[in-house]
């Protein structure tokens, strides 16, 4: 991604956090009561107040590049509230705890990130499945290797999120700001997808 585009995206994301960020501290039984401690900006607020992020999400050229990486066609997420969101970890102990996503892919733009020693890195367990009635996250962690990845401001990564258990490690200091853009695969159309965690995490108002 060109540096000038990254700069535009970062400027818009940080402005949106200041204007429309809402503090959340919740947990979900569907992910074994793993915590979400963060500030976030909803897709609705980004769409109302932003221009760069929505235009990038709608870019067919960007989806074509992602499809070449993924080896399959990348589609806009059909569940509008999940299409693009901003999350900020900013307090000691803030985390986006272990979870899977409803749809196949996420493109994550790292706007701000503390040094590795202060947390905020990504951990993931690929090749896992989400049973919302019985998530068994600890079993997945014990039975599979956990991969950890250091990130820095300006990084982007594409993750297969419906079959990869993942989390953001707790931060101790500093601030971690990201934009998450969710995308679907053709196979998602055949799934019975519900949105309990998304509806709770991204609801209007403070939690």
mmCIF file of N, CA, C and O in Angstrom, residues 96-139:
data_model
loop_
_atom_site.group_PDB
_atom_site.id
_atom_site.type_symbol
_atom_site.label_atom_id
_atom_site.label_comp_id
_atom_site.label_asym_id
_atom_site.label_seq_id
_atom_site.Cartn_x
_atom_site.Cartn_y
_atom_site.Cartn_z
ATOM 1 N N UNK A 96 -8.261 -7.359 22.861
ATOM 2 C CA UNK A 96 -9.330 -7.966 22.069
ATOM 3 C C UNK A 96 -9.108 -9.463 22.204
ATOM 4 O O UNK A 96 -8.289 -10.047 21.506
ATOM 5 N N UNK A 97 -9.827 -10.075 23.154
ATOM 6 C CA UNK A 97 -9.535 -11.436 23.589
ATOM 7 C C UNK A 97 -9.779 -12.486 22.523
ATOM 8 O O UNK A 97 -10.286 -12.204 21.432
ATOM 9 N N UNK A 98 -9.432 -13.731 22.854
ATOM 10 C CA UNK A 98 -9.517 -14.838 21.909
ATOM 11 C C UNK A 98 -10.905 -14.930 21.281
ATOM 12 O O UNK A 98 -11.920 -14.910 21.974
ATOM 13 N N UNK A 99 -10.928 -15.056 19.945
ATOM 14 C CA UNK A 99 -12.205 -15.117 19.224
ATOM 15 C C UNK A 99 -11.969 -15.561 17.786
ATOM 16 O O UNK A 99 -10.840 -15.580 17.300
ATOM 17 N N UNK A 100 -13.044 -15.908 17.133
ATOM 18 C CA UNK A 100 -13.090 -16.058 15.689
ATOM 19 C C UNK A 100 -13.997 -14.964 15.140
ATOM 20 O O UNK A 100 -14.758 -14.340 15.893
ATOM 21 N N UNK A 101 -13.937 -14.722 13.827
ATOM 22 C CA UNK A 101 -14.850 -13.784 13.182
ATOM 23 C C UNK A 101 -15.934 -14.551 12.431
ATOM 24 O O UNK A 101 -15.769 -15.717 12.083
ATOM 25 N N UNK A 102 -17.034 -13.859 12.157
ATOM 26 C CA UNK A 102 -18.155 -14.498 11.471
ATOM 27 C C UNK A 102 -17.845 -14.805 10.007
ATOM 28 O O UNK A 102 -18.311 -15.811 9.471
ATOM 29 N N UNK A 103 -17.056 -13.935 9.357
ATOM 30 C CA UNK A 103 -16.801 -14.092 7.924
ATOM 31 C C UNK A 103 -15.346 -14.458 7.667
ATOM 32 O O UNK A 103 -14.506 -14.422 8.562
ATOM 33 N N UNK A 104 -15.035 -14.792 6.436
ATOM 34 C CA UNK A 104 -13.794 -15.504 6.121
ATOM 35 C C UNK A 104 -12.516 -14.692 6.299
ATOM 36 O O UNK A 104 -11.500 -15.235 6.729
ATOM 37 N N UNK A 105 -12.541 -13.417 5.947
ATOM 38 C CA UNK A 105 -11.287 -12.666 5.892
ATOM 39 C C UNK A 105 -11.382 -11.315 6.605
ATOM 40 O O UNK A 105 -12.460 -10.712 6.672
ATOM 41 N N UNK A 106 -10.228 -10.870 7.094
ATOM 42 C CA UNK A 106 -10.096 -9.517 7.628
ATOM 43 C C UNK A 106 -8.793 -8.921 7.140
ATOM 44 O O UNK A 106 -7.739 -9.567 7.202
ATOM 45 N N UNK A 107 -8.878 -7.697 6.648
ATOM 46 C CA UNK A 107 -7.693 -6.898 6.339
ATOM 47 C C UNK A 107 -7.543 -5.884 7.465
ATOM 48 O O UNK A 107 -8.444 -5.087 7.712
ATOM 49 N N UNK A 108 -6.414 -5.944 8.158
ATOM 50 C CA UNK A 108 -6.190 -5.090 9.327
ATOM 51 C C UNK A 108 -5.099 -4.070 9.006
ATOM 52 O O UNK A 108 -3.995 -4.435 8.584
ATOM 53 N N UNK A 109 -5.439 -2.798 9.213
ATOM 54 C CA UNK A 109 -4.505 -1.690 9.046
ATOM 55 C C UNK A 109 -4.020 -1.270 10.435
ATOM 56 O O UNK A 109 -4.814 -0.864 11.278
ATOM 57 N N UNK A 110 -2.722 -1.351 10.673
ATOM 58 C CA UNK A 110 -2.166 -0.967 11.965
ATOM 59 C C UNK A 110 -1.800 0.517 11.911
ATOM 60 O O UNK A 110 -0.872 0.916 11.199
ATOM 61 N N UNK A 111 -2.534 1.320 12.667
ATOM 62 C CA UNK A 111 -2.301 2.771 12.692
ATOM 63 C C UNK A 111 -1.304 3.145 13.778
ATOM 64 O O UNK A 111 -0.370 3.908 13.559
ATOM 65 N N UNK A 112 -1.545 2.631 14.973
ATOM 66 C CA UNK A 112 -0.641 2.841 16.103
ATOM 67 C C UNK A 112 -0.430 1.492 16.785
ATOM 68 O O UNK A 112 -1.325 0.651 16.800
ATOM 69 N N UNK A 113 0.767 1.302 17.375
ATOM 70 C CA UNK A 113 1.027 0.065 18.101
ATOM 71 C C UNK A 113 2.181 0.302 19.077
ATOM 72 O O UNK A 113 3.186 0.913 18.706
ATOM 73 N N UNK A 114 2.031 -0.166 20.314
ATOM 74 C CA UNK A 114 3.139 0.010 21.267
ATOM 75 C C UNK A 114 4.298 -0.907 20.931
ATOM 76 O O UNK A 114 4.153 -1.849 20.143
ATOM 77 N N UNK A 115 5.461 -0.682 21.525
ATOM 78 C CA UNK A 115 6.576 -1.615 21.341
ATOM 79 C C UNK A 115 6.187 -3.017 21.814
ATOM 80 O O UNK A 115 5.314 -3.175 22.674
ATOM 81 N N UNK A 116 6.836 -4.010 21.267
ATOM 82 C CA UNK A 116 6.511 -5.397 21.578
ATOM 83 C C UNK A 116 6.496 -5.658 23.083
ATOM 84 O O UNK A 116 5.626 -6.391 23.590
ATOM 85 N N UNK A 117 7.435 -5.063 23.807
ATOM 86 C CA UNK A 117 7.531 -5.297 25.242
ATOM 87 C C UNK A 117 6.283 -4.840 25.994
ATOM 88 O O UNK A 117 6.025 -5.301 27.112
ATOM 89 N N UNK A 118 5.501 -3.943 25.395
ATOM 90 C CA UNK A 118 4.299 -3.421 26.040
ATOM 91 C C UNK A 118 3.032 -4.121 25.574
ATOM 92 O O UNK A 118 1.923 -3.706 25.919
ATOM 93 N N UNK A 119 3.159 -5.198 24.793
ATOM 94 C CA UNK A 119 1.996 -5.958 24.346
ATOM 95 C C UNK A 119 1.458 -5.446 23.023
ATOM 96 O O UNK A 119 2.144 -4.766 22.263
ATOM 97 N N UNK A 120 0.199 -5.800 22.731
ATOM 98 C CA UNK A 120 -0.435 -5.350 21.506
ATOM 99 C C UNK A 120 -0.110 -6.174 20.280
ATOM 100 O O UNK A 120 -0.543 -5.836 19.178
ATOM 101 N N UNK A 121 0.629 -7.284 20.447
ATOM 102 C CA UNK A 121 0.927 -8.137 19.306
ATOM 103 C C UNK A 121 -0.217 -9.133 19.092
ATOM 104 O O UNK A 121 -1.049 -9.374 19.968
ATOM 105 N N UNK A 122 -0.258 -9.725 17.893
ATOM 106 C CA UNK A 122 -1.332 -10.641 17.521
ATOM 107 C C UNK A 122 -0.889 -12.079 17.756
ATOM 108 O O UNK A 122 0.250 -12.452 17.448
ATOM 109 N N UNK A 123 -1.795 -12.876 18.289
ATOM 110 C CA UNK A 123 -1.577 -14.312 18.424
ATOM 111 C C UNK A 123 -2.699 -15.046 17.708
ATOM 112 O O UNK A 123 -3.859 -14.594 17.733
ATOM 113 N N UNK A 124 -2.373 -16.173 17.078
ATOM 114 C CA UNK A 124 -3.396 -16.883 16.318
ATOM 115 C C UNK A 124 -3.156 -18.384 16.318
ATOM 116 O O UNK A 124 -2.033 -18.852 16.493
ATOM 117 N N UNK A 125 -4.261 -19.098 16.141
ATOM 118 C CA UNK A 125 -4.258 -20.557 16.072
ATOM 119 C C UNK A 125 -5.035 -20.950 14.821
ATOM 120 O O UNK A 125 -6.272 -21.033 14.840
ATOM 121 N N UNK A 126 -4.348 -21.158 13.686
ATOM 122 C CA UNK A 126 -5.047 -21.481 12.441
ATOM 123 C C UNK A 126 -5.593 -22.907 12.452
ATOM 124 O O UNK A 126 -5.189 -23.747 13.258
ATOM 125 N N UNK A 127 -6.538 -23.157 11.543
ATOM 126 C CA UNK A 127 -7.091 -24.491 11.394
ATOM 127 C C UNK A 127 -8.014 -24.897 12.512
ATOM 128 O O UNK A 127 -8.111 -26.077 12.853
ATOM 129 N N UNK A 128 -8.711 -23.928 13.104
ATOM 130 C CA UNK A 128 -9.651 -24.196 14.185
ATOM 131 C C UNK A 128 -11.049 -23.779 13.752
ATOM 132 O O UNK A 128 -11.219 -23.031 12.788
ATOM 133 N N UNK A 129 -12.057 -24.253 14.466
ATOM 134 C CA UNK A 129 -13.443 -23.945 14.106
ATOM 135 C C UNK A 129 -14.185 -23.404 15.305
ATOM 136 O O UNK A 129 -13.884 -23.740 16.462
ATOM 137 N N UNK A 130 -15.184 -22.600 15.036
ATOM 138 C CA UNK A 130 -15.952 -21.920 16.076
ATOM 139 C C UNK A 130 -17.297 -22.609 16.279
ATOM 140 O O UNK A 130 -18.151 -22.580 15.394
ATOM 141 N N UNK A 131 -17.470 -23.202 17.432
ATOM 142 C CA UNK A 131 -18.759 -23.711 17.867
ATOM 143 C C UNK A 131 -19.294 -22.735 18.903
ATOM 144 O O UNK A 131 -18.829 -22.710 20.052
ATOM 145 N N UNK A 132 -20.245 -21.906 18.530
ATOM 146 C CA UNK A 132 -20.719 -20.858 19.427
ATOM 147 C C UNK A 132 -21.395 -21.408 20.673
ATOM 148 O O UNK A 132 -21.440 -20.744 21.712
ATOM 149 N N UNK A 133 -21.924 -22.634 20.586
ATOM 150 C CA UNK A 133 -22.556 -23.246 21.756
ATOM 151 C C UNK A 133 -21.523 -23.841 22.719
ATOM 152 O O UNK A 133 -21.775 -23.964 23.912
ATOM 153 N N UNK A 134 -20.365 -24.195 22.203
ATOM 154 C CA UNK A 134 -19.323 -24.827 23.019
ATOM 155 C C UNK A 134 -17.961 -24.493 22.428
ATOM 156 O O UNK A 134 -17.336 -25.319 21.767
ATOM 157 N N UNK A 135 -17.470 -23.271 22.641
ATOM 158 C CA UNK A 135 -16.277 -22.808 21.918
ATOM 159 C C UNK A 135 -14.989 -23.561 22.259
ATOM 160 O O UNK A 135 -14.107 -23.668 21.411
ATOM 161 N N UNK A 136 -14.817 -24.034 23.491
ATOM 162 C CA UNK A 136 -13.633 -24.798 23.897
ATOM 163 C C UNK A 136 -12.329 -24.119 23.472
ATOM 164 O O UNK A 136 -11.448 -24.750 22.866
ATOM 165 N N UNK A 137 -12.196 -22.874 23.797
ATOM 166 C CA UNK A 137 -10.999 -22.123 23.399
ATOM 167 C C UNK A 137 -9.748 -22.686 24.063
ATOM 168 O O UNK A 137 -8.706 -22.855 23.413
ATOM 169 N N UNK A 138 -9.820 -22.993 25.346
ATOM 170 C CA UNK A 138 -8.629 -23.548 26.011
ATOM 171 C C UNK A 138 -8.195 -24.865 25.375
ATOM 172 O O UNK A 138 -6.999 -25.160 25.272
ATOM 173 N N UNK A 139 -9.137 -25.696 24.948
ATOM 174 C CA UNK A 139 -8.798 -26.947 24.276
ATOM 175 C C UNK A 139 -8.069 -26.662 22.963
ATOM 176 O O UNK A 139 -7.073 -27.333 22.628
#
